[in-house]
Amino acid sequence: MELRATMRSAKIARVPAEAGSVGASSRERILKGAERVFGAYGFDGASMRQVAEAADVPVALVSYHFGSKEGLYRAVFERRVPTVVEQRLAGLAIAMSEADLDRRLELVVKALVFPMLRLRAHDRDPSFGRVLAHETMDPSSEQRGFIREMFDPIARAVVDSLTSALPGRTEQEIWWAYEFMLGAMVYVMGDAGRIERLSGGLCRPDDEEGAVRHMVAFLTAGIRHGAAPPAAQLRTTQESKRPKGGKTHATGDVSKKQRKSARRRAD
């Protein structure tokens, strides 16, 4: 019954949707242009006029569809994020069905990075990765709240899944692992071709299969074997490496007695 009602609603909505196909086409062009412009200049550096020029539409049409620059910026995220979140949730469901914890960890890492790298490979365009990088580092990001609103719930789901795969790790270690994974992923998403140039074409960010395979293997190994030593142990290690007998890089092998003698002469 509910399915039939949904189908009827879809049929009713189809007529205005088809009638507005020209508007939908211009809206999509604006969003694609906005993604490139925001990716290049960030939110503060981009203008509605630049977006209109990139989309080859009048500025008034950009305002008509999105109202303001922040409204347009939000629409860029809303165009991408739901699919990414849906794919991550599906990947996490598969990971959590895996009893072997090593395999579960690998699948959790893949659930996080695969949707974004797939998006990058499909579009062959680093723009959305750059938009994310700009927004993550922008001091005004918290005020806009897009990352918090759209990504924080799935972030907590990823961390919960990581925790289940790493029962011996502290909560602090899990959150740092998540942060490091994000950094690696966003960097590859925004790469405009540097790794391809450096590697002589061996590595390409838009090589979906290769990028996912190498990143998942690297991040999984780092998380699995990269447990931080306890702070007390780290302090003990640093103290044991401290030069004895008053030696420092500045004094070298000069003894304490010689240094005292030198100071007396200076007085």
mmCIF file of C-alpha atoms in Angstrom:
data_model
loop_
_atom_site.group_PDB
_atom_site.id
_atom_site.type_symbol
_atom_site.label_atom_id
_atom_site.label_comp_id
_atom_site.label_asym_id
_atom_site.label_seq_id
_atom_site.Cartn_x
_atom_site.Cartn_y
_atom_site.Cartn_z
ATOM 1 C CA MET A 1 0.000 0.000 0.000
ATOM 2 C CA GLU A 2 2.743 2.418 1.031
ATOM 3 C CA LEU A 3 4.797 1.468 -2.041
ATOM 4 C CA ARG A 4 1.828 2.141 -4.356
ATOM 5 C CA ALA A 5 1.298 5.532 -2.723
ATOM 6 C CA THR A 6 4.951 6.358 -3.267
ATOM 7 C CA MET A 7 4.676 5.347 -6.939
ATOM 8 C CA ARG A 8 1.573 7.524 -7.389
ATOM 9 C CA SER A 9 3.365 10.480 -5.840
ATOM 10 C CA ALA A 10 6.283 9.918 -8.202
ATOM 11 C CA LYS A 11 3.939 9.930 -11.228
ATOM 12 C CA ILE A 12 2.278 13.136 -10.085
ATOM 13 C CA ALA A 13 5.678 14.772 -9.502
ATOM 14 C CA ARG A 14 6.980 13.659 -12.907
ATOM 15 C CA VAL A 15 4.971 16.200 -14.904
ATOM 16 C CA PRO A 16 6.350 19.347 -13.216
ATOM 17 C CA ALA A 17 9.764 17.728 -13.122
ATOM 18 C CA GLU A 18 9.735 17.181 -16.873
ATOM 19 C CA ALA A 19 8.326 20.650 -17.426
ATOM 20 C CA GLY A 20 11.174 22.047 -15.404
ATOM 21 C CA SER A 21 13.873 19.985 -17.134
ATOM 22 C CA VAL A 22 15.478 23.081 -18.620
ATOM 23 C CA GLY A 23 15.647 24.643 -15.156
ATOM 24 C CA ALA A 24 17.045 21.420 -13.727
ATOM 25 C CA SER A 25 19.710 21.375 -16.430
ATOM 26 C CA SER A 26 20.823 24.920 -15.661
ATOM 27 C CA ARG A 27 20.772 24.140 -11.932
ATOM 28 C CA GLU A 28 23.072 21.167 -12.465
ATOM 29 C CA ARG A 29 25.438 23.259 -14.578
ATOM 30 C CA ILE A 30 25.561 25.861 -11.832
ATOM 31 C CA LEU A 31 26.343 23.218 -9.205
ATOM 32 C CA LYS A 32 29.147 21.745 -11.317
ATOM 33 C CA GLY A 33 30.584 25.190 -11.929
ATOM 34 C CA ALA A 34 30.243 26.087 -8.251
ATOM 35 C CA GLU A 35 32.117 22.951 -7.230
ATOM 36 C CA ARG A 36 35.047 23.928 -9.453
ATOM 37 C CA VAL A 37 35.050 27.554 -8.268
ATOM 38 C CA PHE A 38 34.713 26.732 -4.558
ATOM 39 C CA GLY A 39 37.363 24.052 -4.974
ATOM 40 C CA ALA A 40 39.761 26.573 -6.478
ATOM 41 C CA TYR A 41 39.103 29.564 -4.218
ATOM 42 C CA GLY A 42 37.307 28.321 -1.098
ATOM 43 C CA PHE A 43 34.093 29.818 0.196
ATOM 44 C CA ASP A 44 35.446 33.292 0.971
ATOM 45 C CA GLY A 45 37.455 33.624 -2.232
ATOM 46 C CA ALA A 46 34.662 32.568 -4.604
ATOM 47 C CA SER A 47 31.986 34.877 -5.968
ATOM 48 C CA MET A 48 28.561 34.311 -7.488
ATOM 49 C CA ARG A 49 29.803 36.004 -10.657
ATOM 50 C CA GLN A 50 32.666 33.511 -10.993
ATOM 51 C CA VAL A 51 30.201 30.654 -10.599
ATOM 52 C CA ALA A 52 27.877 32.161 -13.216
ATOM 53 C CA GLU A 53 30.776 32.470 -15.651
ATOM 54 C CA ALA A 54 31.883 28.871 -14.981
ATOM 55 C CA ALA A 55 28.322 27.636 -15.608
ATOM 56 C CA ASP A 56 27.746 30.016 -18.538
ATOM 57 C CA VAL A 57 24.530 31.400 -17.037
ATOM 58 C CA PRO A 58 23.424 34.873 -15.868
ATOM 59 C CA VAL A 59 24.265 35.787 -12.276
ATOM 60 C CA ALA A 60 20.565 36.360 -11.654
ATOM 61 C CA LEU A 61 19.881 32.700 -12.429
ATOM 62 C CA VAL A 62 22.362 31.578 -9.765
ATOM 63 C CA SER A 63 20.574 33.776 -7.225
ATOM 64 C CA TYR A 64 17.184 32.515 -8.433
ATOM 65 C CA HIS A 65 18.084 28.865 -7.814
ATOM 66 C CA PHE A 66 20.126 29.195 -4.624
ATOM 67 C CA GLY A 67 19.396 32.575 -3.071
ATOM 68 C CA SER A 68 22.805 33.334 -1.609
ATOM 69 C CA LYS A 69 26.405 32.205 -1.860
ATOM 70 C CA GLU A 70 26.021 30.154 1.316
ATOM 71 C CA GLY A 71 22.855 28.581 -0.092
ATOM 72 C CA LEU A 72 24.795 27.601 -3.218
ATOM 73 C CA TYR A 73 27.689 26.294 -1.132
ATOM 74 C CA ARG A 74 25.330 24.142 0.924
ATOM 75 C CA ALA A 75 23.774 22.770 -2.279
ATOM 76 C CA VAL A 76 27.241 21.685 -3.488
ATOM 77 C CA PHE A 77 27.574 19.555 -0.340
ATOM 78 C CA GLU A 78 24.007 18.294 -0.500
ATOM 79 C CA ARG A 79 24.598 17.129 -4.064
ATOM 80 C CA ARG A 80 27.505 14.886 -3.011
ATOM 81 C CA VAL A 81 27.254 13.927 0.642
ATOM 82 C CA PRO A 82 24.097 11.730 0.785
ATOM 83 C CA THR A 83 25.531 9.223 -1.710
ATOM 84 C CA VAL A 84 28.855 9.130 0.134
ATOM 85 C CA VAL A 85 27.118 8.561 3.483
ATOM 86 C CA GLU A 86 24.841 5.869 2.037
ATOM 87 C CA GLN A 87 27.816 3.991 0.593
ATOM 88 C CA ARG A 88 29.751 4.286 3.855
ATOM 89 C CA LEU A 89 26.850 2.910 5.848
ATOM 90 C CA ALA A 90 26.555 -0.036 3.468
ATOM 91 C CA GLY A 91 30.286 -0.688 3.781
ATOM 92 C CA LEU A 92 30.146 -0.515 7.581
ATOM 93 C CA ALA A 93 27.242 -2.991 7.635
ATOM 94 C CA ILE A 94 29.379 -5.454 5.672
ATOM 95 C CA ALA A 95 32.354 -4.824 7.972
ATOM 96 C CA MET A 96 30.332 -5.408 11.129
ATOM 97 C CA SER A 97 29.099 -8.758 9.802
ATOM 98 C CA GLU A 98 32.721 -9.969 9.654
ATOM 99 C CA ALA A 99 33.746 -11.978 12.738
ATOM 100 C CA ASP A 100 37.492 -11.857 12.028
ATOM 101 C CA LEU A 101 38.690 -8.587 13.563
ATOM 102 C CA ASP A 102 41.641 -8.111 11.192
ATOM 103 C CA ARG A 103 39.333 -8.467 8.215
ATOM 104 C CA ARG A 104 36.744 -6.218 9.903
ATOM 105 C CA LEU A 105 39.346 -3.474 10.344
ATOM 106 C CA GLU A 106 40.253 -3.623 6.656
ATOM 107 C CA LEU A 107 36.598 -3.398 5.654
ATOM 108 C CA VAL A 108 35.972 -0.423 7.967
ATOM 109 C CA VAL A 109 38.890 1.445 6.395
ATOM 110 C CA LYS A 110 37.554 0.601 2.936
ATOM 111 C CA ALA A 111 34.054 1.777 3.915
ATOM 112 C CA LEU A 112 35.512 5.168 4.827
ATOM 113 C CA VAL A 113 37.758 5.830 1.822
ATOM 114 C CA PHE A 114 36.102 3.953 -1.040
ATOM 115 C CA PRO A 115 33.091 6.271 -1.639
ATOM 116 C CA MET A 116 35.280 9.374 -1.895
ATOM 117 C CA LEU A 117 37.959 7.782 -4.074
ATOM 118 C CA ARG A 118 35.269 6.318 -6.299
ATOM 119 C CA LEU A 119 33.727 9.779 -6.665
ATOM 120 C CA ARG A 120 37.120 11.221 -7.583
ATOM 121 C CA ALA A 121 37.784 8.470 -10.133
ATOM 122 C CA HIS A 122 34.300 8.679 -11.663
ATOM 123 C CA ASP A 123 34.429 12.447 -12.164
ATOM 124 C CA ARG A 124 38.173 12.600 -12.943
ATOM 125 C CA ASP A 125 38.030 15.901 -11.120
ATOM 126 C CA PRO A 126 39.615 16.883 -7.787
ATOM 127 C CA SER A 127 37.187 19.759 -7.183
ATOM 128 C CA PHE A 128 35.021 18.263 -4.446
ATOM 129 C CA GLY A 129 38.111 16.989 -2.632
ATOM 130 C CA ARG A 130 39.429 20.537 -2.675
ATOM 131 C CA VAL A 131 36.095 21.876 -1.443
ATOM 132 C CA LEU A 132 36.316 19.465 1.489
ATOM 133 C CA ALA A 133 39.928 20.424 2.175
ATOM 134 C CA HIS A 134 39.043 24.139 2.159
ATOM 135 C CA GLU A 135 36.033 23.625 4.411
ATOM 136 C CA THR A 136 37.952 21.434 6.863
ATOM 137 C CA MET A 137 40.667 24.066 7.328
ATOM 138 C CA ASP A 138 38.488 27.190 7.139
ATOM 139 C CA PRO A 139 38.116 28.882 10.561
ATOM 140 C CA SER A 140 34.513 29.730 9.627
ATOM 141 C CA SER A 141 33.639 26.086 8.969
ATOM 142 C CA GLU A 142 32.269 25.515 12.464
ATOM 143 C CA GLN A 143 30.027 28.554 12.118
ATOM 144 C CA ARG A 144 28.529 27.226 8.862
ATOM 145 C CA GLY A 145 28.198 23.760 10.386
ATOM 146 C CA PHE A 146 28.117 21.761 7.138
ATOM 147 C CA ILE A 147 30.779 19.245 8.223
ATOM 148 C CA ARG A 148 29.193 18.835 11.645
ATOM 149 C CA GLU A 149 25.695 18.425 10.231
ATOM 150 C CA MET A 150 26.445 16.203 7.245
ATOM 151 C CA PHE A 151 29.526 14.205 8.229
ATOM 152 C CA ASP A 152 29.667 13.957 12.031
ATOM 153 C CA PRO A 153 26.991 11.224 12.369
ATOM 154 C CA ILE A 154 28.746 8.929 9.893
ATOM 155 C CA ALA A 155 32.106 9.803 11.486
ATOM 156 C CA ARG A 156 30.854 8.473 14.823
ATOM 157 C CA ALA A 157 29.567 5.336 13.106
ATOM 158 C CA VAL A 158 33.014 4.764 11.566
ATOM 159 C CA VAL A 159 34.720 5.278 14.936
ATOM 160 C CA ASP A 160 32.309 2.866 16.630
ATOM 161 C CA SER A 161 33.143 0.255 13.987
ATOM 162 C CA LEU A 162 36.883 0.878 14.394
ATOM 163 C CA THR A 163 36.504 0.438 18.150
ATOM 164 C CA SER A 164 34.813 -2.927 17.646
ATOM 165 C CA ALA A 165 37.693 -4.071 15.416
ATOM 166 C CA LEU A 166 40.389 -2.822 17.820
ATOM 167 C CA PRO A 167 39.245 -3.872 21.309
ATOM 168 C CA GLY A 168 42.663 -3.240 22.868
ATOM 169 C CA ARG A 169 42.979 0.385 21.796
ATOM 170 C CA THR A 170 42.115 3.514 23.740
ATOM 171 C CA GLU A 171 39.409 5.912 22.600
ATOM 172 C CA GLN A 172 42.103 8.536 21.978
ATOM 173 C CA GLU A 173 44.007 6.197 19.653
ATOM 174 C CA ILE A 174 40.854 5.412 17.698
ATOM 175 C CA TRP A 175 40.011 9.087 17.124
ATOM 176 C CA TRP A 176 43.560 9.902 16.022
ATOM 177 C CA ALA A 177 43.451 6.959 13.619
ATOM 178 C CA TYR A 178 40.237 8.358 12.148
ATOM 179 C CA GLU A 179 41.817 11.815 11.777
ATOM 180 C CA PHE A 180 44.889 10.422 10.001
ATOM 181 C CA MET A 181 42.712 8.415 7.608
ATOM 182 C CA LEU A 182 40.727 11.527 6.716
ATOM 183 C CA GLY A 183 43.913 13.477 6.038
ATOM 184 C CA ALA A 184 45.238 10.855 3.627
ATOM 185 C CA MET A 185 41.890 10.527 1.861
ATOM 186 C CA VAL A 186 41.276 14.262 1.413
ATOM 187 C CA TYR A 187 44.820 14.800 0.121
ATOM 188 C CA VAL A 188 44.373 12.175 -2.600
ATOM 189 C CA MET A 189 40.892 13.505 -3.386
ATOM 190 C CA GLY A 190 42.314 16.985 -3.999
ATOM 191 C CA ASP A 191 45.472 15.926 -5.859
ATOM 192 C CA ALA A 192 45.517 17.742 -9.200
ATOM 193 C CA GLY A 193 48.120 15.414 -10.697
ATOM 194 C CA ARG A 194 51.269 15.773 -8.596
ATOM 195 C CA ILE A 195 51.607 12.067 -7.741
ATOM 196 C CA GLU A 196 51.073 11.183 -11.393
ATOM 197 C CA ARG A 197 53.857 13.576 -12.407
ATOM 198 C CA LEU A 198 56.253 12.421 -9.689
ATOM 199 C CA SER A 199 55.643 8.729 -10.365
ATOM 200 C CA GLY A 200 55.919 9.091 -14.134
ATOM 201 C CA GLY A 201 52.310 7.987 -14.560
ATOM 202 C CA LEU A 202 52.551 4.917 -12.308
ATOM 203 C CA CYS A 203 50.131 6.368 -9.743
ATOM 204 C CA ARG A 204 46.971 8.283 -10.618
ATOM 205 C CA PRO A 205 44.349 9.546 -8.148
ATOM 206 C CA ASP A 206 41.594 8.776 -10.655
ATOM 207 C CA ASP A 207 42.700 5.109 -10.823
ATOM 208 C CA GLU A 208 39.931 3.924 -8.523
ATOM 209 C CA GLU A 209 41.077 0.318 -8.130
ATOM 210 C CA GLY A 210 44.735 1.195 -7.576
ATOM 211 C CA ALA A 211 44.093 4.122 -5.240
ATOM 212 C CA VAL A 212 41.659 2.159 -3.064
ATOM 213 C CA ARG A 213 43.865 -0.943 -2.928
ATOM 214 C CA HIS A 214 47.025 0.908 -1.907
ATOM 215 C CA MET A 215 45.345 3.305 0.514
ATOM 216 C CA VAL A 216 43.341 0.618 2.300
ATOM 217 C CA ALA A 217 46.441 -1.573 2.694
ATOM 218 C CA PHE A 218 48.578 1.331 3.957
ATOM 219 C CA LEU A 219 46.018 2.725 6.395
ATOM 220 C CA THR A 220 45.025 -0.701 7.724
ATOM 221 C CA ALA A 221 48.655 -1.601 8.431
ATOM 222 C CA GLY A 222 49.262 1.773 10.065
ATOM 223 C CA ILE A 223 46.275 1.434 12.367
ATOM 224 C CA ARG A 224 46.923 -2.217 13.177
ATOM 225 C CA HIS A 225 50.615 -1.777 14.020
ATOM 226 C CA GLY A 226 50.754 1.919 14.910
ATOM 227 C CA ALA A 227 49.698 1.882 18.547
ATOM 228 C CA ALA A 228 51.237 4.858 20.353
ATOM 229 C CA PRO A 229 53.424 4.069 23.395
ATOM 230 C CA PRO A 230 52.041 5.170 26.770
ATOM 231 C CA ALA A 231 53.003 8.735 27.690
ATOM 232 C CA ALA A 232 54.955 7.551 30.789
ATOM 233 C CA GLN A 233 56.974 5.125 28.671
ATOM 234 C CA LEU A 234 57.709 7.863 26.139
ATOM 235 C CA ARG A 235 59.015 10.187 28.891
ATOM 236 C CA THR A 236 61.226 7.409 30.270
ATOM 237 C CA THR A 237 62.671 6.769 26.810
ATOM 238 C CA GLN A 238 63.402 10.463 26.279
ATOM 239 C CA GLU A 239 65.089 10.754 29.677
ATOM 240 C CA SER A 240 67.258 7.720 28.997
ATOM 241 C CA LYS A 241 68.531 9.385 25.804
ATOM 242 C CA ARG A 242 69.406 12.639 27.585
ATOM 243 C CA PRO A 243 73.204 13.226 27.705
ATOM 244 C CA LYS A 244 74.823 12.359 31.040
ATOM 245 C CA GLY A 245 77.507 14.293 32.914
ATOM 246 C CA GLY A 246 76.089 17.628 31.795
ATOM 247 C CA LYS A 247 76.923 17.002 28.132
ATOM 248 C CA THR A 248 74.767 18.722 25.562
ATOM 249 C CA HIS A 249 75.023 19.394 21.862
ATOM 250 C CA ALA A 250 76.391 22.816 22.743
ATOM 251 C CA THR A 251 79.089 21.665 25.218
ATOM 252 C CA GLY A 252 80.041 18.384 23.567
ATOM 253 C CA ASP A 253 82.531 16.453 25.697
ATOM 254 C CA VAL A 254 83.463 19.365 27.962
ATOM 255 C CA SER A 255 83.284 18.228 31.584
ATOM 256 C CA LYS A 256 81.349 20.024 34.314
ATOM 257 C CA LYS A 257 84.621 20.901 36.091
ATOM 258 C CA GLN A 258 86.043 22.521 32.946
ATOM 259 C CA ARG A 259 82.885 24.560 32.458
ATOM 260 C CA LYS A 260 82.990 25.841 36.056
ATOM 261 C CA SER A 261 86.637 26.816 35.609
ATOM 262 C CA ALA A 262 85.817 28.697 32.420
ATOM 263 C CA ARG A 263 83.015 30.610 34.147
ATOM 264 C CA ARG A 264 85.323 31.648 37.025
ATOM 265 C CA ARG A 265 87.904 32.973 34.557
ATOM 266 C CA ALA A 266 85.192 34.921 32.805
ATOM 267 C CA ASP A 267 84.190 36.519 36.125
#
